[in-house]
PDB file of C-alpha atoms in Angstrom:
ATOM      1  CA  MET I1274      11.048 -52.616  67.228  1.00 53.00           C
ATOM      2  CA  GLN I1275      10.269 -48.963  67.946  1.00 57.00           C
ATOM      3  CA  ARG I1276       7.378 -47.363  66.085  1.00 72.00           C
ATOM      4  CA  ASN I1277       7.597 -43.870  64.678  1.00 85.00           C
ATOM      5  CA  ILE I1278       6.167 -41.255  66.994  1.00 91.00           C
ATOM      6  CA  THR I1279       4.047 -38.505  65.459  1.00 94.00           C
ATOM      7  CA  ILE I1280       4.814 -34.829  66.005  1.00 95.00           C
ATOM      8  CA  ALA I1281       1.516 -34.582  67.928  1.00 96.00           C
ATOM      9  CA  GLU I1282       2.618 -37.358  70.299  1.00 97.00           C
ATOM     10  CA  LYS I1283       6.137 -35.952  70.586  1.00 97.00           C
ATOM     11  CA  THR I1284       4.918 -32.463  71.478  1.00 98.00           C
ATOM     12  CA  LYS I1285       2.394 -33.839  73.983  1.00 98.00           C
ATOM     13  CA  LEU I1286       5.112 -35.836  75.763  1.00 98.00           C
ATOM     14  CA  PHE I1287       7.326 -32.760  75.669  1.00 98.00           C
ATOM     15  CA  ALA I1288       4.538 -30.680  77.251  1.00 98.00           C
ATOM     16  CA  ILE I1289       4.265 -33.213  80.069  1.00 98.00           C
ATOM     17  CA  ARG I1290       8.016 -32.941  80.718  1.00 98.00           C
ATOM     18  CA  ILE I1291       7.726 -29.133  80.646  1.00 98.00           C
ATOM     19  CA  ILE I1292       4.905 -29.301  83.221  1.00 98.00           C
ATOM     20  CA  LYS I1293       7.090 -31.438  85.500  1.00 97.00           C
ATOM     21  CA  ALA I1294      10.053 -29.082  85.034  1.00 97.00           C
ATOM     22  CA  CYS I1295       7.855 -26.087  85.868  1.00 97.00           C
ATOM     23  CA  ASP I1296       6.503 -27.871  88.943  1.00 97.00           C
ATOM     24  CA  PHE I1297      10.130 -28.292  90.043  1.00 95.00           C
ATOM     25  CA  LEU I1298      10.861 -24.599  89.319  1.00 96.00           C
ATOM     26  CA  ASP I1299       7.805 -23.473  91.293  1.00 94.00           C
ATOM     27  CA  GLU I1300       9.314 -25.046  94.408  1.00 94.00           C
ATOM     28  CA  LYS I1301      12.292 -22.679  94.150  1.00 91.00           C
ATOM     29  CA  ALA I1302      12.186 -19.171  95.528  1.00 83.00           C
ATOM     30  CA  GLY I1303      12.452 -15.933  93.583  1.00 88.00           C
ATOM     31  CA  VAL I1304      12.688 -15.472  89.838  1.00 94.00           C
ATOM     32  CA  CYS I1305      12.321 -19.181  89.035  1.00 94.00           C
ATOM     33  CA  LYS I1306       8.556 -18.970  89.595  1.00 92.00           C
ATOM     34  CA  THR I1307       8.220 -16.124  87.077  1.00 93.00           C
ATOM     35  CA  LEU I1308      10.352 -17.910  84.483  1.00 96.00           C
ATOM     36  CA  SER I1309       8.410 -21.102  85.158  1.00 97.00           C
ATOM     37  CA  LYS I1310       5.158 -19.436  84.101  1.00 97.00           C
ATOM     38  CA  GLN I1311       6.721 -18.224  80.835  1.00 97.00           C
ATOM     39  CA  LEU I1312       8.190 -21.657  80.113  1.00 98.00           C
ATOM     40  CA  LEU I1313       4.911 -23.384  80.962  1.00 98.00           C
ATOM     41  CA  ARG I1314       2.924 -21.186  78.556  1.00 98.00           C
ATOM     42  CA  SER I1315       5.263 -21.553  75.585  1.00 98.00           C
ATOM     43  CA  GLY I1316       6.292 -25.176  76.196  1.00 98.00           C
ATOM     44  CA  THR I1317       2.735 -26.489  76.356  1.00 98.00           C
ATOM     45  CA  SER I1318       1.508 -24.242  73.545  1.00 98.00           C
ATOM     46  CA  ILE I1319       3.684 -26.037  70.973  1.00 98.00           C
ATOM     47  CA  GLY I1320       1.671 -29.237  71.230  1.00 98.00           C
ATOM     48  CA  ALA I1321      -1.646 -27.407  71.501  1.00 98.00           C
ATOM     49  CA  ASN I1322      -1.010 -25.710  68.159  1.00 97.00           C
ATOM     50  CA  VAL I1323       0.176 -28.936  66.541  1.00 97.00           C
ATOM     51  CA  ARG I1324      -3.020 -30.609  67.785  1.00 96.00           C
ATOM     52  CA  GLU I1325      -5.123 -27.739  66.438  1.00 95.00           C
ATOM     53  CA  ALA I1326      -3.385 -28.113  63.063  1.00 95.00           C
ATOM     54  CA  GLN I1327      -4.944 -31.579  62.791  1.00 92.00           C
ATOM     55  CA  SER I1328      -8.414 -30.026  62.422  1.00 92.00           C
ATOM     56  CA  VAL I1329      -7.747 -27.248  59.950  1.00 90.00           C
ATOM     57  CA  GLN I1330      -9.779 -26.566  56.842  1.00 91.00           C
ATOM     58  CA  SER I1331      -7.002 -25.577  54.430  1.00 92.00           C
ATOM     59  CA  ASP I1332      -3.288 -25.893  53.761  1.00 92.00           C
ATOM     60  CA  LYS I1333      -2.853 -22.202  54.623  1.00 93.00           C
ATOM     61  CA  ASP I1334      -4.587 -22.703  57.976  1.00 95.00           C
ATOM     62  CA  PHE I1335      -2.396 -25.776  58.606  1.00 95.00           C
ATOM     63  CA  LEU I1336       0.717 -23.721  57.829  1.00 96.00           C
ATOM     64  CA  HIS I1337      -0.462 -20.929  60.132  1.00 96.00           C
ATOM     65  CA  LYS I1338      -0.911 -23.302  63.094  1.00 96.00           C
ATOM     66  CA  LEU I1339       2.485 -24.928  62.518  1.00 97.00           C
ATOM     67  CA  GLU I1340       4.139 -21.513  62.288  1.00 97.00           C
ATOM     68  CA  ILE I1341       2.590 -20.552  65.630  1.00 98.00           C
ATOM     69  CA  ALA I1342       3.906 -23.825  67.093  1.00 98.00           C
ATOM     70  CA  LEU I1343       7.352 -22.960  65.710  1.00 98.00           C
ATOM     71  CA  LYS I1344       7.232 -19.499  67.325  1.00 98.00           C
ATOM     72  CA  GLU I1345       6.336 -21.122  70.645  1.00 98.00           C
ATOM     73  CA  GLU I1346       9.193 -23.607  70.209  1.00 98.00           C
ATOM     74  CA  ARG I1347      11.634 -20.738  69.730  1.00 98.00           C
ATOM     75  CA  GLU I1348      10.298 -18.957  72.806  1.00 98.00           C
ATOM     76  CA  THR I1349      10.618 -22.168  74.805  1.00 98.00           C
ATOM     77  CA  GLU I1350      14.213 -22.529  73.620  1.00 98.00           C
ATOM     78  CA  TYR I1351      14.892 -18.990  74.856  1.00 98.00           C
ATOM     79  CA  TRP I1352      13.476 -19.622  78.344  1.00 98.00           C
ATOM     80  CA  LEU I1353      15.384 -22.907  78.676  1.00 98.00           C
ATOM     81  CA  GLU I1354      18.622 -21.205  77.612  1.00 98.00           C
ATOM     82  CA  ILE I1355      18.021 -18.386  80.113  1.00 97.00           C
ATOM     83  CA  LEU I1356      17.441 -20.847  82.944  1.00 97.00           C
ATOM     84  CA  ILE I1357      20.544 -22.874  82.065  1.00 98.00           C
ATOM     85  CA  GLU I1358      22.905 -19.990  81.292  1.00 98.00           C
ATOM     86  CA  SER I1359      21.903 -18.017  84.401  1.00 97.00           C
ATOM     87  CA  GLU I1360      22.745 -21.153  86.402  1.00 96.00           C
ATOM     88  CA  LEU I1361      19.337 -21.101  88.090  1.00 94.00           C
ATOM     89  CA  VAL I1362      18.964 -24.788  87.243  1.00 95.00           C
ATOM     90  CA  ASP I1363      21.270 -27.773  86.943  1.00 94.00           C
ATOM     91  CA  LYS I1364      22.399 -27.867  83.316  1.00 96.00           C
ATOM     92  CA  ASN I1365      22.360 -31.692  83.349  1.00 96.00           C
ATOM     93  CA  LEU I1366      18.654 -31.688  84.250  1.00 94.00           C
ATOM     94  CA  PHE I1367      17.524 -29.068  81.735  1.00 97.00           C
ATOM     95  CA  GLU I1368      19.862 -29.664  78.790  1.00 98.00           C
ATOM     96  CA  PRO I1369      17.881 -32.759  77.639  1.00 97.00           C
ATOM     97  CA  LEU I1370      14.704 -30.609  77.530  1.00 98.00           C
ATOM     98  CA  LEU I1371      16.540 -28.024  75.450  1.00 98.00           C
ATOM     99  CA  GLN I1372      17.775 -30.696  73.027  1.00 98.00           C
ATOM    100  CA  GLU I1373      14.303 -32.193  72.698  1.00 98.00           C
ATOM    101  CA  ASN I1374      12.883 -28.729  72.050  1.00 98.00           C
ATOM    102  CA  LYS I1375      15.452 -28.186  69.280  1.00 98.00           C
ATOM    103  CA  GLU I1376      14.495 -31.548  67.699  1.00 97.00           C
ATOM    104  CA  ILE I1377      10.845 -30.463  67.681  1.00 98.00           C
ATOM    105  CA  GLY I1378      11.916 -27.184  66.090  1.00 98.00           C
ATOM    106  CA  LYS I1379      13.709 -29.016  63.279  1.00 98.00           C
ATOM    107  CA  ILE I1380      10.620 -31.123  62.602  1.00 97.00           C
ATOM    108  CA  LEU I1381       8.412 -28.023  62.526  1.00 97.00           C
ATOM    109  CA  VAL I1382      10.801 -26.176  60.187  1.00 97.00           C
ATOM    110  CA  THR I1383      10.799 -29.154  57.802  1.00 97.00           C
ATOM    111  CA  SER I1384       7.012 -29.451  57.997  1.00 95.00           C
ATOM    112  CA  THR I1385       6.408 -25.762  57.359  1.00 96.00           C
ATOM    113  CA  ARG I1386       8.838 -25.822  54.430  1.00 96.00           C
ATOM    114  CA  LYS I1387       7.008 -28.785  52.876  1.00 95.00           C
ATOM    115  CA  ILE I1388       3.567 -27.244  53.272  1.00 94.00           C
ATOM    116  CA  LYS I1389       4.825 -23.947  51.776  1.00 94.00           C
ATOM    117  CA  GLU I1390       6.120 -25.909  48.774  1.00 93.00           C
ATOM    118  CA  LYS I1391       2.738 -27.642  48.464  1.00 91.00           C
ATOM    119  CA  ILE I1392       0.875 -24.329  48.607  1.00 89.00           C
ATOM    120  CA  ASN I1393       3.228 -22.726  46.075  1.00 90.00           C
ATOM    121  CA  SER I1394       2.921 -25.660  43.663  1.00 89.00           C
ATOM    122  CA  LYS I1395      -0.890 -25.356  43.781  1.00 83.00           C
ATOM    123  CA  ILE I1396      -0.623 -21.645  43.001  1.00 81.00           C
ATOM    124  CA  SER I1397       1.713 -22.150  40.042  1.00 76.00           C
ATOM    125  CA  ASN I1398      -0.399 -24.983  38.528  1.00 65.00           C
TER     126      ASN I1398
END
């Protein structure tokens, strides 16, 4: 029986896969190294912001950290799409990373929506 994985665990595992993908990209010549640095920054930042959100002092601070993570997820999606669509990488190798990134994005959108509802309900009460 598989246990549920937390968003913190999911984003950490994703960051590790991003690091490995960037290590692979760094071995290639030319523009791949530049794109690798961009992907590395945004792809590992998602989990860092989710982890930071675990130590916040308010719902608004929690929302802020998750929104930053969501921005980083969207940037990561962009870099992965650029790499795939420019045919700099094998689509079969990078498409699973893109799909995983999109799953993380959906979780973050749902989480931010829920925390906004919580904040708004506190304001109206």
